[in-house]
Coordinates of N, CA and C in Angstrom, one line a residue:
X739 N 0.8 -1.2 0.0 CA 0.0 0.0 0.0 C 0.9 1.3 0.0
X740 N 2.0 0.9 0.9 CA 2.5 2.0 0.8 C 3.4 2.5 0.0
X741 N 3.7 1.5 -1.2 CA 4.5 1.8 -2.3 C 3.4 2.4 -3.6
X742 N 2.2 1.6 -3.6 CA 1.2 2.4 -4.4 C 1.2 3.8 -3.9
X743 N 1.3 3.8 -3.0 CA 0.7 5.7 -2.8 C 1.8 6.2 -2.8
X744 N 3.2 6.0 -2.8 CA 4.2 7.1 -3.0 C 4.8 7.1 -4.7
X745 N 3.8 6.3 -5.5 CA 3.3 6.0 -7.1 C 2.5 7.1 -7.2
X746 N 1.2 7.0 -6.5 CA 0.4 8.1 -6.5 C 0.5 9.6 -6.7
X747 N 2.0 9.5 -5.6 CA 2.0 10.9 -5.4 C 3.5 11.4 -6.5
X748 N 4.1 10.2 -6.9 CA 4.9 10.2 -8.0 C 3.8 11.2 -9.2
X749 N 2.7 10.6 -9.8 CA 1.8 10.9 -10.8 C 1.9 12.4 -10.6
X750 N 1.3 12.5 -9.4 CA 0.6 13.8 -8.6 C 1.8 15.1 -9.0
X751 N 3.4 14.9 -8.6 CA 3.9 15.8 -9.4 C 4.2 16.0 -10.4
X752 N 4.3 14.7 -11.1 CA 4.1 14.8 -12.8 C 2.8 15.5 -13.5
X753 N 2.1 15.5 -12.5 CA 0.3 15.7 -12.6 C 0.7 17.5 -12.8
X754 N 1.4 18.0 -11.8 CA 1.5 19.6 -11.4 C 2.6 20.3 -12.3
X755 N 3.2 19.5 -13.1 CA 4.1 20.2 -14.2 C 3.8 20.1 -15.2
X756 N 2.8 18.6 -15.6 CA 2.6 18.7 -16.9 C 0.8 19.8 -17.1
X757 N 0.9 19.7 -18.4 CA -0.1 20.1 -19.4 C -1.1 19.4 -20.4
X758 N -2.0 19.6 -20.4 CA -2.8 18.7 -21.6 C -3.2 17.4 -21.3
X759 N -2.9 16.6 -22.4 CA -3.4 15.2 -22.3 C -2.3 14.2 -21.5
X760 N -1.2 14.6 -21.1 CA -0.4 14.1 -20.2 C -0.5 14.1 -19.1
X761 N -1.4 16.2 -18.7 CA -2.2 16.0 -16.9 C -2.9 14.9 -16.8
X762 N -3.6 14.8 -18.0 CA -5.4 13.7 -17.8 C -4.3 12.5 -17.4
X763 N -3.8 12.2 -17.8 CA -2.5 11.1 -18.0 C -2.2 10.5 -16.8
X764 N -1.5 11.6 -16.2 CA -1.3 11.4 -14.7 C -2.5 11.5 -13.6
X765 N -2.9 12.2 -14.0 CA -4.2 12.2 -12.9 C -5.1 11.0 -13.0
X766 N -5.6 10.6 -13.9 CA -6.1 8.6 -13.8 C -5.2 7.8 -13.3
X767 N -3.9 7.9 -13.7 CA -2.9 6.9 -13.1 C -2.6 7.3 -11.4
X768 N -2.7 8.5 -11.1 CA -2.5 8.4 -9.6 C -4.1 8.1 -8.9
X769 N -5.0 8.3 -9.5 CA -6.7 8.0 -8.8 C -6.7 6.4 -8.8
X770 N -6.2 5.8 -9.8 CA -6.0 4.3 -9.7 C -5.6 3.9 -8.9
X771 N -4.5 4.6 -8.6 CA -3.4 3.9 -7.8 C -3.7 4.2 -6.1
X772 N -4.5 5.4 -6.3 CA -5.0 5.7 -4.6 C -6.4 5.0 -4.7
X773 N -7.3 4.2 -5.8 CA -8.4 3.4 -5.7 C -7.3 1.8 -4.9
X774 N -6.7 1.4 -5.6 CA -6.3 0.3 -5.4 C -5.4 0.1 -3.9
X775 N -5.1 1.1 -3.7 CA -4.5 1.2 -2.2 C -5.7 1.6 -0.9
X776 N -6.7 2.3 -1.4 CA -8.2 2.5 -0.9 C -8.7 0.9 -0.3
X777 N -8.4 0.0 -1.1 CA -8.9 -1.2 -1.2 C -8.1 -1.9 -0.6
X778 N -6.7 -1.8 -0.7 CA -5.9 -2.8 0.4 C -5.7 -2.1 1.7
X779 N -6.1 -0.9 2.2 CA -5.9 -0.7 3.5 C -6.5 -1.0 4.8
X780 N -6.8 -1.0 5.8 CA -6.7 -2.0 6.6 C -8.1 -0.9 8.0
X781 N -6.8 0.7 7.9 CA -7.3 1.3 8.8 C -8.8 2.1 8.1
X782 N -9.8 2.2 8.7 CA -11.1 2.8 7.7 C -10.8 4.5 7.4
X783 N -10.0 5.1 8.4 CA -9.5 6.6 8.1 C -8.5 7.0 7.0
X784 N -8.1 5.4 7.1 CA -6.9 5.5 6.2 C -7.3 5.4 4.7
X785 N -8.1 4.3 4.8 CA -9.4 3.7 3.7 C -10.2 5.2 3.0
X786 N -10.9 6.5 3.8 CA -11.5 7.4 3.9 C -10.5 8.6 3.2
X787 N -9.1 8.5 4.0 CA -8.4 9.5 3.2 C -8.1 9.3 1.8
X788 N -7.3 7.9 1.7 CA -7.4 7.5 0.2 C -8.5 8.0 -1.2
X789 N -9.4 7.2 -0.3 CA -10.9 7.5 -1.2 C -11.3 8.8 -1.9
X790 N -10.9 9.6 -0.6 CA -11.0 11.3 -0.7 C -10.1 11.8 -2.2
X791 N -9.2 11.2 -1.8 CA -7.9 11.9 -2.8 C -8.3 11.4 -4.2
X792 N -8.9 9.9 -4.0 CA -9.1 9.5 -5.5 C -9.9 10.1 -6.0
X793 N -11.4 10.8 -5.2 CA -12.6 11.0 -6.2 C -12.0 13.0 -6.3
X794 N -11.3 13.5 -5.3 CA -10.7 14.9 -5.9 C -10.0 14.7 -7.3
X795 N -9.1 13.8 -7.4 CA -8.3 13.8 -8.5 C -9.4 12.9 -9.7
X796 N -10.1 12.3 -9.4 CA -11.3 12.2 -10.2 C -11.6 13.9 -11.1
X797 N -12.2 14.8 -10.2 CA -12.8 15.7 -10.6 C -11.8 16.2 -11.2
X798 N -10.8 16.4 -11.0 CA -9.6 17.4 -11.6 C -9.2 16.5 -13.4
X799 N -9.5 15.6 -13.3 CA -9.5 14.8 -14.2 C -10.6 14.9 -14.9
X800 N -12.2 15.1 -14.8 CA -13.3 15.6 -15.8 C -12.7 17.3 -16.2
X801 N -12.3 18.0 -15.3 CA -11.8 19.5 -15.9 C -11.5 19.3 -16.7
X802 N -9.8 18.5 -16.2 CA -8.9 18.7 -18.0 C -10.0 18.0 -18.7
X803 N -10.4 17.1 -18.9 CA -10.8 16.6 -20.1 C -11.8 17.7 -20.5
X804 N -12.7 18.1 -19.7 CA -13.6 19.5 -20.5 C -13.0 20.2 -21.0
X805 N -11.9 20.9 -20.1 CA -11.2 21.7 -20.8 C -10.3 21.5 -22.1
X806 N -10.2 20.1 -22.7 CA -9.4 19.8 -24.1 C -10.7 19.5 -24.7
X807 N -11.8 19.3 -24.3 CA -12.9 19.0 -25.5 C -12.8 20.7 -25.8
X808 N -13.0 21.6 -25.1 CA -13.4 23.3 -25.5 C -12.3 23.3 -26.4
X809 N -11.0 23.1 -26.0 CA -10.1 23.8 -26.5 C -10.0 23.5 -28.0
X810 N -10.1 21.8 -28.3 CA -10.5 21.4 -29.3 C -11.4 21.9 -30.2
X811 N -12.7 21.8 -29.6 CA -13.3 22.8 -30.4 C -13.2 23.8 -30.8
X812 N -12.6 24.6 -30.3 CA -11.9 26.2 -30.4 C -10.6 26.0 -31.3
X813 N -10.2 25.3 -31.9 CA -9.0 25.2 -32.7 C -10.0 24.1 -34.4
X814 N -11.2 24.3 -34.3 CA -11.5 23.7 -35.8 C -11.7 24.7 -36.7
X815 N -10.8 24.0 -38.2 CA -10.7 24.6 -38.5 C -12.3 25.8 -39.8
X816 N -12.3 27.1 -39.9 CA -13.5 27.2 -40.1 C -14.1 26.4 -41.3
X817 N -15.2 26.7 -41.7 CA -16.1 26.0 -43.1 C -15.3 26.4 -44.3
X818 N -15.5 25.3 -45.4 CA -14.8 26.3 -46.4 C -16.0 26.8 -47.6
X819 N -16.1 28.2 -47.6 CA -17.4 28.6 -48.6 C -17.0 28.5 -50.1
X820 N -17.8 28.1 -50.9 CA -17.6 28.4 -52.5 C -17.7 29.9 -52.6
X821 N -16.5 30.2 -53.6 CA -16.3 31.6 -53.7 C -16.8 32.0 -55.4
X822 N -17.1 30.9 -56.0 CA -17.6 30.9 -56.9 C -18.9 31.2 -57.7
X823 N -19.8 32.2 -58.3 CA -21.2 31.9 -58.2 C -21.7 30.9 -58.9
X824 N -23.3 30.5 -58.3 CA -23.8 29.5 -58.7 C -24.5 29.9 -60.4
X825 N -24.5 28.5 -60.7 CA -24.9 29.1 -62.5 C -26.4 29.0 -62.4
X826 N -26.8 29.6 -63.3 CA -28.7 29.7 -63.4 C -29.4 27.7 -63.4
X827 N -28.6 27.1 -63.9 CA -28.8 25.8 -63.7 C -28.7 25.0 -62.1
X828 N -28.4 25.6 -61.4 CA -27.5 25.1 -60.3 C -28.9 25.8 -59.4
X829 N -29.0 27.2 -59.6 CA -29.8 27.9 -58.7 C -31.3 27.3 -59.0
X830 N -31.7 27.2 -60.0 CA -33.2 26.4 -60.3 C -33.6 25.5 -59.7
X831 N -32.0 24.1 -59.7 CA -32.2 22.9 -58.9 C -32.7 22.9 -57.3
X832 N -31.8 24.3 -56.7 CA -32.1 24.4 -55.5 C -33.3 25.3 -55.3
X833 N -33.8 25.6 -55.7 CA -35.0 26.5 -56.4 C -36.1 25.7 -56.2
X834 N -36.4 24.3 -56.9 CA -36.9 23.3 -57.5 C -36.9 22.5 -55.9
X835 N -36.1 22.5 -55.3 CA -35.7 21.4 -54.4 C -36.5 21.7 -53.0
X836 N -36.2 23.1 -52.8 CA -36.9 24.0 -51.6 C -38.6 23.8 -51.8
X837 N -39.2 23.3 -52.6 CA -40.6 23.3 -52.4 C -40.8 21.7 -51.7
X838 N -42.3 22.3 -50.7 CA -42.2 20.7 -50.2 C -43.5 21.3 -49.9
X839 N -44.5 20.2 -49.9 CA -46.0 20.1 -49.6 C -46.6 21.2 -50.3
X840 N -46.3 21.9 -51.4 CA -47.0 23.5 -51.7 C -45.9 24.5 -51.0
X841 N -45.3 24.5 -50.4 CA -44.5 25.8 -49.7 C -43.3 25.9 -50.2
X842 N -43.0 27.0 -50.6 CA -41.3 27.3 -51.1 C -40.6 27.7 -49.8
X843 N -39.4 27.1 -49.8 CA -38.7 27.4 -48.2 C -37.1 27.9 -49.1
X844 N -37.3 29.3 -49.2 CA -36.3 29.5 -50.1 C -34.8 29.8 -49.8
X845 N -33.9 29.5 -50.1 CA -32.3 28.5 -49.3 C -31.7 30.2 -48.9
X846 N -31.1 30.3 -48.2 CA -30.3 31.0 -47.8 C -29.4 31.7 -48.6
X847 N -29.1 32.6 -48.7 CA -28.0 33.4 -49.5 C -26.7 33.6 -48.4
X848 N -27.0 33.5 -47.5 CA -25.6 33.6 -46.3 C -26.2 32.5 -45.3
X849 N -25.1 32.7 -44.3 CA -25.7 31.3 -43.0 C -25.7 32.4 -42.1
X850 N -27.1 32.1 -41.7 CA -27.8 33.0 -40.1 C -27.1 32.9 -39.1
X851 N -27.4 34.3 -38.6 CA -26.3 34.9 -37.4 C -26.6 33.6 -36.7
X852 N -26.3 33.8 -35.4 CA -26.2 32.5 -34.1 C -27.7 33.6 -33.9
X853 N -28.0 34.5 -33.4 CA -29.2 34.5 -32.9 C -30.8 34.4 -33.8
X854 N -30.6 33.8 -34.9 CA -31.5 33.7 -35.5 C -32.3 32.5 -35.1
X855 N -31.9 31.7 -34.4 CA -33.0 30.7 -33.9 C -33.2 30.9 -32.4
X856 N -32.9 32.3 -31.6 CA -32.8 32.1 -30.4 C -33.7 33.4 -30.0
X857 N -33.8 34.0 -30.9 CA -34.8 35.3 -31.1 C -36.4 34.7 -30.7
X858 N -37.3 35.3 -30.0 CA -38.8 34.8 -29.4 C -39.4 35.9 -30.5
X859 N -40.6 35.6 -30.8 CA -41.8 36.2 -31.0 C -42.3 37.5 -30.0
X860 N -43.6 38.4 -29.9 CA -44.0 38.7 -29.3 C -44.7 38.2 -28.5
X861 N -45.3 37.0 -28.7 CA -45.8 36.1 -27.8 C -45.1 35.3 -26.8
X862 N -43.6 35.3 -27.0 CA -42.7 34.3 -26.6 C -42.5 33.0 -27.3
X863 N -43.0 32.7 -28.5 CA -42.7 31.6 -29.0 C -41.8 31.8 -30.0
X864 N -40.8 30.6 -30.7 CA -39.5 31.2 -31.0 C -40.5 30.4 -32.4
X865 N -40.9 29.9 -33.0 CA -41.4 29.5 -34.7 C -43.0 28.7 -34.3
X866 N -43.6 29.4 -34.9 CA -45.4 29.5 -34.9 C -45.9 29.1 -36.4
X867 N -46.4 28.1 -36.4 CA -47.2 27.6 -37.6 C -48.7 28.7 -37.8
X868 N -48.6 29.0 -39.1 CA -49.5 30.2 -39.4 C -50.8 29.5 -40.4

């Protein structure tokens, strides 16, 4: 037990220098390592403290990972737009394509701000069948 937890606490300063997917890295390998020493100990305070440390380094372990899913997403790269215009052939099809039951739902010439689906009505409803 007590070589597991001075592993633990091995991780724990590898844990405090590194960065990124290395912290996540270390921080599972020392929560393992204080689960599995949780489990061989003997005294219930001792059992209690362990446990503690594992489910802290638990949580510090969902952060980074949140924090590399954001980051990730914040590093894709943007859309790429046709800079080209569409030919009278091209525009008709989608022209043609937009009608559905009787209703023309006619395509977008740009892509809508972010508040375009988050805008309410006067009533409070954000899209009302007429």
């Amino acid at each position: 037990m007590v070589i597991m937890e001075a592993k633990a606490l091995e991780h724990e300063r590898l844990l405090a220098r590194s960065t990124g997917s290395d912290a996540l890295k270390h921080a599972i390998a020392a929560a393992d390592l204080y689960m599995q020493a949780a489990l061989k100990a003997k005294v219930p305070t001792e059992r209690a403290r362990l446990r503690r440390k594992c489910s802290d380094l638990l949580a510090l372990g969902e952060r980074l990972k949140a924090n590399s899913i954001v980051a990730s997403a914040a590093s894709r790269p943007p859309i790429p737009e046709s800079t080209r215009p569409l030919t009278v052939q091209e525009k008709t099809i989608i022209i043609k394509s937009s009608r559905l039951h009787g209703n023309v739902f006619p395509p977008w010439e740009t892509a809508p701000a972010p508040d375009t689906f988050t805008q309410a009505g006067p009533e409070g409803d954000v899209f009302v069948y007429v």
